[in-house]
CSV table of C-alpha atoms and ligand atoms in Angstrom, one decimal:
chain,number,residue,atom,x,y,z
A,208,MET,CA,7.4,-10.4,31.3
A,209,GLU,CA,6.8,-7.1,29.2
A,210,PRO,CA,6.2,-7.6,24.9
A,211,ASP,CA,9.5,-6.5,22.9
A,212,LEU,CA,8.0,-4.1,21.0
A,213,THR,CA,11.2,-4.3,19.2
A,214,ASP,CA,9.7,-7.1,17.1
A,215,GLU,CA,7.5,-5.8,14.4
A,216,ALA,CA,4.2,-8.6,14.7
A,217,THR,CA,4.6,-8.2,18.8
A,218,TYR,CA,4.6,-4.2,18.4
A,219,GLU,CA,1.4,-4.3,15.8
A,220,ARG,CA,-0.5,-6.7,18.4
A,221,VAL,CA,-0.1,-4.5,21.1
A,222,ARG,CA,-0.7,-1.5,19.2
A,223,ALA,CA,-4.0,-3.4,18.1
A,224,GLU,CA,-4.7,-4.0,22.1
A,225,GLN,CA,-4.2,-1.1,23.4
A,226,ARG,CA,-6.7,0.7,20.5
A,227,LEU,CA,-9.0,-2.0,20.7
A,228,SER,CA,-8.8,-1.1,25.0
A,229,ARG,CA,-9.6,2.6,23.4
A,230,ARG,CA,-6.7,3.8,25.4
A,231,GLY,CA,-4.2,6.4,23.7
A,232,VAL,CA,-1.5,4.8,22.7
A,233,PHE,CA,1.3,7.5,23.6
A,234,ARG,CA,-0.7,7.9,27.1
A,235,ALA,CA,-0.7,3.7,27.3
A,236,ALA,CA,2.5,4.1,26.7
A,237,ALA,CA,4.2,6.0,29.7
A,238,GLY,CA,2.1,3.9,31.4
A,239,ALA,CA,3.1,0.8,29.9
A,240,GLY,CA,7.1,1.4,31.1
A,241,LEU,CA,7.4,0.9,26.9
A,242,GLY,CA,8.6,4.8,27.3
A,243,ALA,CA,12.2,4.1,26.4
A,244,ALA,CA,10.8,2.4,23.2
A,245,LEU,CA,9.1,5.3,21.8
A,246,ALA,CA,11.2,7.5,22.9
A,247,GLY,CA,13.6,7.6,19.8
A,248,THR,CA,10.6,7.7,17.4
A,249,GLY,CA,11.5,11.2,17.5
A,250,MET,CA,7.4,11.7,18.5
A,251,ALA,CA,7.0,13.4,16.1
A,252,ARG,CA,3.7,14.5,16.6
A,253,ALA,CA,4.9,16.0,19.3
A,254,GLY,CA,7.5,17.1,17.0
A,255,THR,CA,4.4,18.7,14.7
A,256,GLY,CA,3.5,20.8,18.0
A,257,LEU,CA,-0.7,19.4,16.9
A,258,ALA,CA,-1.9,16.1,18.8
A,259,ALA,CA,-3.5,13.7,16.1
A,260,GLY,CA,-5.7,12.0,18.2
A,261,ASP,CA,-5.7,8.1,20.1
A,262,GLY,CA,-3.9,6.1,18.1
A,263,PRO,CA,-1.5,6.3,14.8
A,264,ILE,CA,-4.5,6.5,12.3
A,265,VAL,CA,-6.5,9.8,12.5
A,266,LYS,CA,-9.8,8.9,10.4
A,267,PRO,CA,-12.5,6.4,11.5
A,268,LEU,CA,-11.9,2.3,11.9
A,269,PRO,CA,-15.4,0.8,11.9
A,270,PRO,CA,-15.0,-2.6,12.1
A,271,GLU,CA,-17.5,-3.4,8.9
A,272,LEU,CA,-14.9,-1.3,6.5
A,273,PHE,CA,-11.8,-2.3,8.3
A,274,ILE,CA,-9.6,-5.0,9.8
A,275,ALA,CA,-7.3,-3.2,11.9
A,276,HIS,CA,-3.5,-4.6,11.7
A,277,GLY,CA,-1.4,-2.5,14.5
A,278,THR,CA,-0.7,1.3,13.0
A,279,ASN,CA,-2.5,-0.4,9.8
A,280,ALA,CA,-5.9,-1.0,9.0
A,281,GLU,CA,-6.6,-3.7,6.3
A,282,THR,CA,-9.9,-3.1,3.8
A,283,ARG,CA,-12.4,-5.3,3.9
A,284,TRP,CA,-12.6,-6.9,0.5
A,285,GLU,CA,-16.6,-7.0,1.1
A,286,ALA,CA,-17.1,-3.2,2.1
A,287,LEU,CA,-15.5,-2.4,-1.7
A,288,LYS,CA,-19.0,-4.4,-3.1
A,289,GLY,CA,-20.8,-1.4,-4.9
A,290,THR,CA,-18.5,1.2,-4.7
A,291,GLY,CA,-17.0,2.3,-7.9
A,292,GLN,CA,-13.6,2.1,-9.4
A,293,HIS,CA,-11.9,4.5,-6.9
A,294,THR,CA,-12.0,3.2,-3.7
A,295,PRO,CA,-13.6,6.2,-0.4
A,296,VAL,CA,-11.0,7.0,1.4
A,297,ASP,CA,-13.2,6.3,4.4
A,298,ARG,CA,-12.5,2.3,3.6
A,299,PHE,CA,-9.0,3.2,2.0
A,300,PHE,CA,-6.1,0.5,3.1
A,301,VAL,CA,-3.8,3.2,5.7
A,302,ARG,CA,-0.2,1.5,6.0
A,303,ASN,CA,1.8,3.2,8.4
A,304,HIS,CA,5.3,2.8,9.4
A,305,VAL,CA,4.9,4.4,12.7
A,306,ALA,CA,2.3,7.2,13.3
A,307,THR,CA,-0.1,9.7,11.6
A,308,PRO,CA,1.3,13.4,11.5
A,309,LEU,CA,-0.7,16.5,11.7
A,310,ILE,CA,0.9,18.8,8.9
A,311,ASP,CA,0.1,22.7,8.6
A,312,ALA,CA,0.1,23.0,4.5
A,313,GLY,CA,0.9,26.5,5.5
A,314,THR,CA,4.3,26.5,6.5
A,315,TRP,CA,5.3,23.5,4.9
A,316,ARG,CA,7.7,23.2,2.0
A,317,LEU,CA,8.7,20.5,-0.4
A,318,ARG,CA,13.0,20.7,-0.4
A,319,LEU,CA,15.4,19.3,-3.2
A,320,TRP,CA,18.6,19.1,-2.5
A,321,GLY,CA,22.1,17.2,-4.0
A,322,SER,CA,24.0,16.8,-6.8
A,323,GLY,CA,21.8,15.4,-9.5
A,324,LEU,CA,20.6,18.8,-9.4
A,325,ARG,CA,21.8,22.3,-10.9
A,326,GLY,CA,24.8,24.0,-8.6
A,327,SER,CA,24.4,20.9,-5.6
A,328,PRO,CA,22.6,22.9,-3.4
A,329,GLY,CA,23.0,21.0,0.0
A,330,ALA,CA,20.3,20.0,2.8
A,331,ASP,CA,21.3,23.4,4.1
A,332,ARG,CA,20.1,25.6,1.0
A,333,PRO,CA,17.0,23.2,-0.2
A,334,ILE,CA,15.2,24.5,-4.0
A,335,GLU,CA,11.6,24.8,-1.8
A,336,PHE,CA,8.3,24.8,-2.9
A,337,SER,CA,4.9,26.2,-1.0
A,338,TYR,CA,2.2,24.3,-1.7
A,339,GLU,CA,0.7,26.9,-2.8
A,340,ASP,CA,3.5,27.1,-5.3
A,341,LEU,CA,2.3,23.6,-5.8
A,342,LEU,CA,-1.2,24.8,-6.4
A,343,GLY,CA,-0.4,26.9,-9.1
A,344,LEU,CA,1.6,24.8,-11.3
A,345,ARG,CA,-0.2,22.3,-14.0
A,346,ALA,CA,-2.5,19.5,-12.5
A,347,GLU,CA,-2.7,16.3,-13.4
A,348,THR,CA,-5.1,13.8,-12.6
A,349,ILE,CA,-4.3,9.7,-12.4
A,350,THR,CA,-6.3,6.8,-11.9
A,351,ALA,CA,-3.7,4.5,-9.7
A,352,PHE,CA,-3.9,2.2,-7.1
A,353,ILE,CA,-1.4,1.9,-4.1
A,354,GLU,CA,-1.5,-2.1,-2.8
A,355,CYS,CA,1.2,-3.1,-0.2
A,356,THR,CA,3.8,-5.1,-1.2
A,357,GLY,CA,3.2,-7.2,1.4
A,358,ASN,CA,-0.4,-7.6,0.6
A,359,GLY,CA,-1.7,-11.1,0.8
A,360,ARG,CA,1.2,-12.0,2.9
A,361,ALA,CA,-1.5,-14.1,5.6
A,362,PHE,CA,-1.6,-16.7,2.4
A,363,TYR,CA,2.1,-17.7,2.9
A,364,ALA,CA,1.2,-19.2,5.7
A,365,SER,CA,-2.9,-20.7,5.1
A,366,GLN,CA,-2.4,-21.8,2.1
A,367,GLN,CA,1.3,-22.5,1.2
A,368,GLY,CA,2.9,-23.6,5.5
A,369,GLN,CA,5.0,-21.4,5.5
A,370,GLN,CA,6.0,-18.8,7.9
A,371,VAL,CA,7.3,-15.1,7.3
A,372,SER,CA,7.5,-12.1,9.5
A,373,GLY,CA,5.4,-9.0,8.8
A,374,THR,CA,1.9,-7.6,8.5
A,375,PRO,CA,-0.7,-10.5,8.2
A,376,TRP,CA,-2.2,-9.0,5.1
A,377,ARG,CA,-4.9,-10.7,3.4
A,378,LEU,CA,-5.8,-9.2,0.1
A,379,GLY,CA,-6.8,-5.4,2.0
A,380,ALA,CA,-4.5,-3.8,1.5
A,381,VAL,CA,-4.6,-2.8,-1.6
A,382,GLY,CA,-6.9,0.3,-3.3
A,383,VAL,CA,-8.0,2.7,-6.0
A,384,ALA,CA,-8.0,6.5,-6.4
A,385,ARG,CA,-7.9,9.3,-8.8
A,386,TRP,CA,-5.0,11.6,-7.8
A,387,ARG,CA,-4.7,14.6,-8.3
A,388,GLY,CA,-1.2,16.9,-8.2
A,389,VAL,CA,1.7,18.3,-10.5
A,390,PRO,CA,4.3,15.7,-11.8
A,391,LEU,CA,7.0,15.3,-10.6
A,392,SER,CA,8.6,15.7,-13.2
A,393,THR,CA,7.8,19.4,-13.5
A,394,VAL,CA,9.2,20.2,-10.2
A,395,LEU,CA,12.6,18.7,-10.9
A,396,GLU,CA,12.7,20.8,-14.2
A,397,ARG,CA,12.1,24.0,-12.3
A,398,ALA,CA,14.9,23.0,-9.3
A,399,GLY,CA,17.3,22.1,-11.8
A,400,LEU,CA,17.6,18.7,-12.6
A,401,THR,CA,20.4,17.6,-14.6
A,402,ARG,CA,21.3,14.4,-17.1
A,403,ARG,CA,23.4,13.0,-14.5
A,404,ALA,CA,20.9,12.3,-11.9
A,405,VAL,CA,20.7,9.0,-11.1
A,406,ASP,CA,18.5,8.5,-8.3
A,407,LEU,CA,15.8,10.8,-5.6
A,408,LEU,CA,15.4,10.0,-2.8
A,409,PRO,CA,12.1,11.6,-0.9
A,410,ARG,CA,11.5,11.4,2.6
A,411,GLY,CA,8.3,11.5,4.5
A,412,LEU,CA,7.1,13.9,8.3
A,413,ASP,CA,6.4,10.9,9.9
A,414,PRO,CA,8.4,9.5,13.2
A,415,GLU,CA,11.3,7.7,12.7
A,416,TYR,CA,11.4,4.3,12.7
A,417,VAL,CA,12.4,2.0,15.0
A,418,ASP,CA,13.2,-1.7,13.9
A,419,LYS,CA,14.4,-4.3,17.0
A,420,GLY,CA,15.6,-1.5,18.5
A,421,GLU,CA,17.2,0.0,15.6
A,422,ASN,CA,16.1,3.6,14.5
A,423,LEU,CA,16.2,3.3,11.0
A,424,GLY,CA,15.2,7.1,10.7
A,425,ARG,CA,12.2,8.7,9.1
A,426,VAL,CA,10.8,6.6,6.1
A,427,ARG,CA,12.5,7.1,3.0
A,428,ARG,CA,12.9,4.9,0.6
A,429,PRO,CA,15.5,5.7,-3.3
A,430,LEU,CA,13.0,6.4,-6.5
A,431,PRO,CA,15.5,5.5,-10.3
A,432,VAL,CA,14.9,9.3,-12.3
A,433,ALA,CA,13.3,7.5,-15.5
A,434,LYS,CA,10.2,6.2,-13.6
A,435,ALA,CA,10.4,9.5,-11.2
A,436,LEU,CA,10.3,11.4,-15.1
A,437,LYS,CA,7.7,8.6,-16.1
A,438,ASP,CA,4.5,9.0,-14.6
A,439,VAL,CA,4.9,9.5,-10.5
A,440,LEU,CA,2.6,12.9,-9.0
A,441,LEU,CA,3.2,15.0,-6.6
A,442,ALA,CA,-0.3,14.7,-5.2
A,443,TYR,CA,-2.6,16.5,-3.1
A,444,GLU,CA,-5.8,15.4,-4.1
A,445,MET,CA,-7.2,11.9,-3.9
A,446,ASN,CA,-10.9,12.0,-5.6
A,447,GLY,CA,-11.9,14.8,-5.3
A,448,ALA,CA,-10.5,16.3,-1.8
A,449,PRO,CA,-7.3,17.3,-0.1
A,450,LEU,CA,-5.6,14.5,1.0
A,451,ALA,CA,-6.7,13.0,4.3
A,452,PRO,CA,-3.7,13.2,7.4
A,453,ASP,CA,-3.7,9.4,7.3
A,454,HIS,CA,-2.5,9.3,2.8
A,455,GLY,CA,0.0,12.3,3.1
A,456,TYR,CA,-1.6,15.5,3.8
A,457,PRO,CA,-0.1,17.9,2.5
A,458,VAL,CA,1.4,16.0,-0.4
A,459,ARG,CA,2.5,13.0,-0.9
A,460,LEU,CA,4.2,10.9,-3.7
A,461,VAL,CA,1.8,8.5,-6.0
A,462,VAL,CA,3.8,6.1,-7.6
A,463,PRO,CA,1.9,4.3,-10.3
A,464,SER,CA,2.0,0.3,-10.2
A,465,TRP,CA,4.7,0.3,-8.1
A,466,VAL,CA,4.9,-1.0,-4.4
A,467,GLY,CA,3.3,0.8,-2.1
A,468,ILE,CA,6.7,2.3,-0.2
A,469,ALA,CA,7.8,4.2,-3.1
A,470,SER,CA,4.3,6.3,-2.4
A,471,ILE,CA,6.2,8.5,0.1
A,472,LYS,CA,3.9,9.8,2.4
A,473,TRP,CA,4.0,13.5,4.1
A,474,LEU,CA,6.8,14.3,1.6
A,475,GLY,CA,9.1,17.1,3.5
A,476,ASP,CA,12.3,16.5,1.0
A,477,ILE,CA,14.0,14.9,-2.4
A,478,GLU,CA,17.5,14.3,-2.4
A,479,VAL,CA,18.7,14.5,-5.8
A,480,SER,CA,21.8,12.6,-6.6
A,481,ASP,CA,24.1,12.1,-10.0
A,482,ARG,CA,25.1,9.3,-7.5
A,483,PRO,CA,22.7,5.7,-6.8
A,484,LEU,CA,20.5,5.7,-3.1
A,485,PHE,CA,20.2,3.0,-0.4
A,486,SER,CA,18.3,3.5,2.3
A,487,PRO,CA,16.7,-0.2,4.8
A,488,TRP,CA,14.1,0.4,2.9
A,489,ASN,CA,15.7,-0.7,-0.4
A,490,THR,CA,18.3,-2.9,0.8
A,491,ARG,CA,16.7,-4.3,3.8
A,492,TYR,CA,13.1,-4.5,3.1
A,493,TYR,CA,11.4,-4.5,-0.3
A,494,ARG,CA,13.3,-6.7,-2.1
A,495,LEU,CA,13.0,-10.6,-1.7
A,496,PHE,CA,14.5,-12.8,0.7
A,497,GLY,CA,15.4,-16.8,1.2
A,498,PRO,CA,17.3,-19.6,-0.9
A,499,ASP,CA,16.4,-19.6,-3.8
A,500,HIS,CA,17.9,-15.4,-3.0
A,501,PRO,CA,21.9,-14.2,-3.0
A,502,PRO,CA,22.3,-13.2,0.6
A,503,GLU,CA,22.2,-9.4,-0.4
A,504,GLY,CA,18.7,-10.2,-1.2
A,505,SER,CA,17.1,-9.7,-5.2
A,506,ALA,CA,16.7,-6.3,-6.9
A,507,PRO,CA,14.9,-3.8,-5.0
A,508,LEU,CA,10.7,-4.6,-6.0
A,509,THR,CA,9.7,-2.2,-8.1
A,510,ARG,CA,6.0,-3.1,-9.6
A,511,MET,CA,3.3,-5.3,-8.0
A,512,ASN,CA,2.4,-9.0,-9.9
A,513,VAL,CA,-1.6,-9.6,-10.5
A,514,LYS,CA,-4.2,-10.0,-7.9
A,515,SER,CA,-7.1,-11.4,-8.1
A,516,ALA,CA,-10.3,-10.5,-5.2
A,517,PHE,CA,-14.3,-11.1,-4.4
A,518,GLU,CA,-16.1,-8.6,-2.3
A,519,LEU,CA,-17.0,-11.1,0.0
A,520,PRO,CA,-16.9,-11.8,2.9
A,521,TRP,CA,-14.0,-14.0,4.9
A,522,GLU,CA,-16.3,-17.3,5.3
A,523,ALA,CA,-19.1,-15.6,3.7
A,524,ARG,CA,-22.4,-17.6,3.8
A,525,LEU,CA,-24.8,-17.8,1.4
A,526,ALA,CA,-28.3,-19.9,1.1
A,527,VAL,CA,-28.5,-22.6,-0.9
A,528,HIS,CA,-30.1,-23.3,-4.3
A,529,ARG,CA,-29.9,-18.9,-5.4
A,530,THR,CA,-28.0,-17.7,-7.5
A,531,HIS,CA,-25.5,-15.3,-5.9
A,532,VAL,CA,-23.7,-13.0,-8.7
A,533,LEU,CA,-20.3,-13.0,-7.1
A,534,THR,CA,-18.0,-10.1,-7.4
A,535,GLY,CA,-14.5,-9.0,-7.6
A,536,ARG,CA,-12.1,-7.4,-9.0
A,537,SER,CA,-8.6,-8.0,-10.6
A,538,TRP,CA,-5.2,-5.6,-11.3
A,539,SER,CA,-1.6,-5.8,-12.1
A,540,GLY,CA,1.2,-3.9,-11.8
A,541,ASN,CA,1.9,-4.7,-15.6
A,542,GLY,CA,-1.0,-2.9,-17.2
A,543,ARG,CA,-4.3,-4.3,-18.1
A,544,ILE,CA,-6.1,-6.9,-17.0
A,545,ARG,CA,-7.3,-9.9,-20.7
A,546,ARG,CA,-8.8,-12.5,-19.3
A,547,VAL,CA,-10.4,-13.2,-15.2
A,548,GLU,CA,-11.5,-16.6,-14.7
A,549,VAL,CA,-13.7,-18.0,-11.6
A,550,SER,CA,-13.8,-22.1,-10.3
A,551,VAL,CA,-16.5,-22.4,-7.5
A,552,ASP,CA,-15.1,-25.8,-7.5
A,553,GLY,CA,-11.5,-25.2,-5.7
A,554,GLY,CA,-10.0,-25.5,-8.6
A,555,ALA,CA,-11.6,-28.3,-11.0
A,556,THR,CA,-12.7,-26.4,-13.0
A,557,TRP,CA,-12.8,-22.5,-14.5
A,558,ARG,CA,-15.0,-20.4,-16.3
A,559,ARG,CA,-14.8,-16.4,-17.4
A,560,ALA,CA,-16.0,-14.1,-14.8
A,561,ARG,CA,-18.2,-11.1,-16.9
A,562,THR,CA,-15.8,-8.0,-16.4
A,563,SER,CA,-17.5,-4.4,-16.5
A,564,GLY,CA,-16.5,-0.9,-16.4
A,565,PRO,CA,-13.3,1.1,-17.4
A,566,HIS,CA,-10.7,-0.6,-17.1
A,567,PRO,CA,-8.0,1.4,-16.1
A,568,ALA,CA,-4.5,0.1,-17.0
A,569,ARG,CA,-3.1,1.0,-13.2
A,570,GLY,CA,-6.4,0.6,-11.5
A,571,TRP,CA,-8.3,-2.8,-11.2
A,572,VAL,CA,-11.2,-4.1,-13.6
A,573,ARG,CA,-14.2,-5.0,-11.9
A,574,TRP,CA,-16.2,-8.2,-13.1
A,575,GLU,CA,-19.3,-10.8,-11.8
A,576,PHE,CA,-19.9,-14.7,-12.1
A,577,PRO,CA,-23.5,-15.3,-11.6
A,578,TRP,CA,-23.6,-19.1,-9.3
A,579,ARG,CA,-26.6,-21.1,-8.4
A,580,PRO,CA,-24.6,-23.7,-5.2
A,581,LYS,CA,-26.9,-26.6,-5.9
A,582,ALA,CA,-26.0,-28.1,-2.1
A,583,PRO,CA,-25.1,-27.1,1.2
A,584,GLY,CA,-21.6,-27.7,2.9
A,585,ARG,CA,-17.9,-25.6,3.0
A,586,TYR,CA,-16.5,-24.2,-0.9
A,587,GLU,CA,-13.2,-22.6,-2.3
A,588,LEU,CA,-14.0,-19.5,-4.6
A,589,LEU,CA,-10.9,-19.2,-6.9
A,590,ALA,CA,-10.3,-16.7,-9.1
A,591,ARG,CA,-7.2,-16.0,-11.4
A,592,ALA,CA,-6.9,-13.3,-13.5
A,593,VAL,CA,-3.8,-13.2,-17.2
A,594,ASP,CA,-3.0,-9.9,-17.8
A,595,GLU,CA,-1.7,-7.8,-21.1
A,596,THR,CA,2.4,-8.9,-20.4
A,597,GLY,CA,0.7,-12.9,-19.8
A,598,ALA,CA,1.5,-12.5,-16.7
A,599,GLY,CA,-0.8,-14.6,-14.5
A,600,GLN,CA,-1.4,-15.9,-11.0
A,601,PRO,CA,-0.1,-19.8,-10.3
A,602,ALA,CA,-1.1,-22.1,-7.5
A,603,THR,CA,1.3,-21.3,-5.4
A,604,ALA,CA,3.6,-18.2,-4.7
A,605,PRO,CA,8.0,-18.2,-4.5
A,606,TYR,CA,8.6,-18.2,-0.5
A,607,ASN,CA,10.8,-15.3,0.2
A,608,THR,CA,10.8,-14.5,4.3
A,609,LEU,CA,9.4,-11.0,4.0
A,610,GLY,CA,6.0,-12.7,2.6
A,611,TYR,CA,6.0,-10.2,-0.6
A,612,LEU,CA,4.6,-10.3,-3.6
A,613,PHE,CA,1.7,-13.0,-2.9
A,614,GLY,CA,0.0,-13.5,-6.9
A,615,ALA,CA,-1.2,-17.3,-6.5
A,616,VAL,CA,-4.7,-17.4,-6.4
A,617,VAL,CA,-6.4,-17.5,-3.4
A,618,ARG,CA,-8.6,-19.8,-1.9
A,619,HIS,CA,-11.8,-17.8,0.2
A,620,PRO,CA,-13.4,-19.8,1.9
A,621,VAL,CA,-17.4,-19.6,1.9
A,622,THR,CA,-19.8,-22.0,3.7
A,623,ILE,CA,-23.7,-23.1,1.8
A,624,THR,CA,-26.6,-23.2,3.5
B,936,MTE,N1,6.1,8.8,5.0
B,936,MTE,C1,5.4,7.5,4.8
B,936,MTE,N2,5.3,6.9,3.7
B,936,MTE,C2,4.7,5.9,3.3
B,936,MTE,C3,4.6,5.2,5.2
B,936,MTE,C4,4.7,6.1,5.5
B,936,MTE,O1,4.3,4.7,6.9
B,936,MTE,N3,5.6,7.2,6.0
B,936,MTE,N4,4.3,3.9,3.8
B,936,MTE,C5,4.5,3.1,2.8
B,936,MTE,C6,3.7,1.7,2.3
B,936,MTE,S1,4.5,0.4,2.6
B,936,MTE,C7,2.7,1.7,1.8
B,936,MTE,S2,1.7,0.3,1.2
B,936,MTE,C8,1.9,2.7,1.4
B,936,MTE,C9,0.3,3.0,2.0
B,936,MTE,O2,-1.0,3.9,1.5
B,936,MTE,P1,-1.8,4.4,2.1
B,936,MTE,O3,-1.8,4.1,3.3
B,936,MTE,O4,-2.2,6.0,1.7
B,936,MTE,O5,-2.8,3.4,1.7
B,936,MTE,O6,2.1,4.3,2.0
B,936,MTE,C10,4.0,4.4,2.0
B,936,MTE,N5,4.0,6.0,1.9
B,937,MO,MO1,3.5,-1.1,1.8
């Protein structure tokens, strides 16, 4: 039987297998009779006239740095040990709905249009900014995390016995970078933002996304004008270098502290509207669905919640009667982390971890905790944090069918030998 490529989980598994067998995803698609499923995607990579290699992701994904999930790649937490505040690009997670497009910055334009701009320019006569135009505007540099809303999703099943759909990330769908670019507010002002504007709809240039046979069009998610004017960046640099193709080259949005989907990569155009805007990414996805929510779901998700992770392999093995300095990080979409605690006895007792280094409100704090295990066996290591608003990490995360916002304490298994 042919795999049902319209089912996201199947699709991702098939892609992972294709990459493992080192066959090109599009070449394999033709051979496996999947052409029809892919035809509807528009094949924007073909549209760009450039080939981006064999898989949906351009950069190397060595197994010691990444866990493959189809079109996505998860950072291994042990690969963050020894890195600073900013996640090196070679190990920064990638979340692609389809595939990384290769875009020529020389011909690229950012196009703004819609009823929220002076004169209501239509999509056919937008206000345009070239890459050079953006480089010429006053730049700003910020440290901010980007985190997938489904980060931690695997723990709904493994810790809570709940089936949810979507990529089964552990905690590696998050990274912190130093982003440089132009405040979105600067460009909106120049484009003639009016006081009546309420929503923006930034849209990517990657191929159209097909979900269960339905073409949902290019990735786009409405963003309220209030957030856009507050701290959103049109980023063209990541950690001091031009954006890598997988992270949105030539220009992406960085929407600090919010769900990762807001930070649209390969930005092509922005509709600016005097009316509320909708797309599948703020109606059918990125809301909470399930028995505790109305049929249309919760309000669209905005801020990320509090999380903590150890910089240790999953199922790590450590030596008995030695002092191990456990290290990890905690972060929150609400602001600074105020306190971190660790438990090495499955949650019976907790002690403070020692935090160190910079403590940015939109990044993460690094911490350490010395531990000298006295007996061999299996242990669960737990870490939990509280942020400046008093928000912490509960023992269980509220169930939702799409497995978003897993903010509960994660039980990290290790074996002492
Ligand atoms: N155009 C476009 N933008 C996108 C996406 C995408 O598939 N296409 N994925 C979004 C999601 S769901 C996340 S979590 C982040 C991931 O950013 P990264 O791949 O740079 O880590 O990008 C967001 N921006
Ligand atoms: Mo995401």
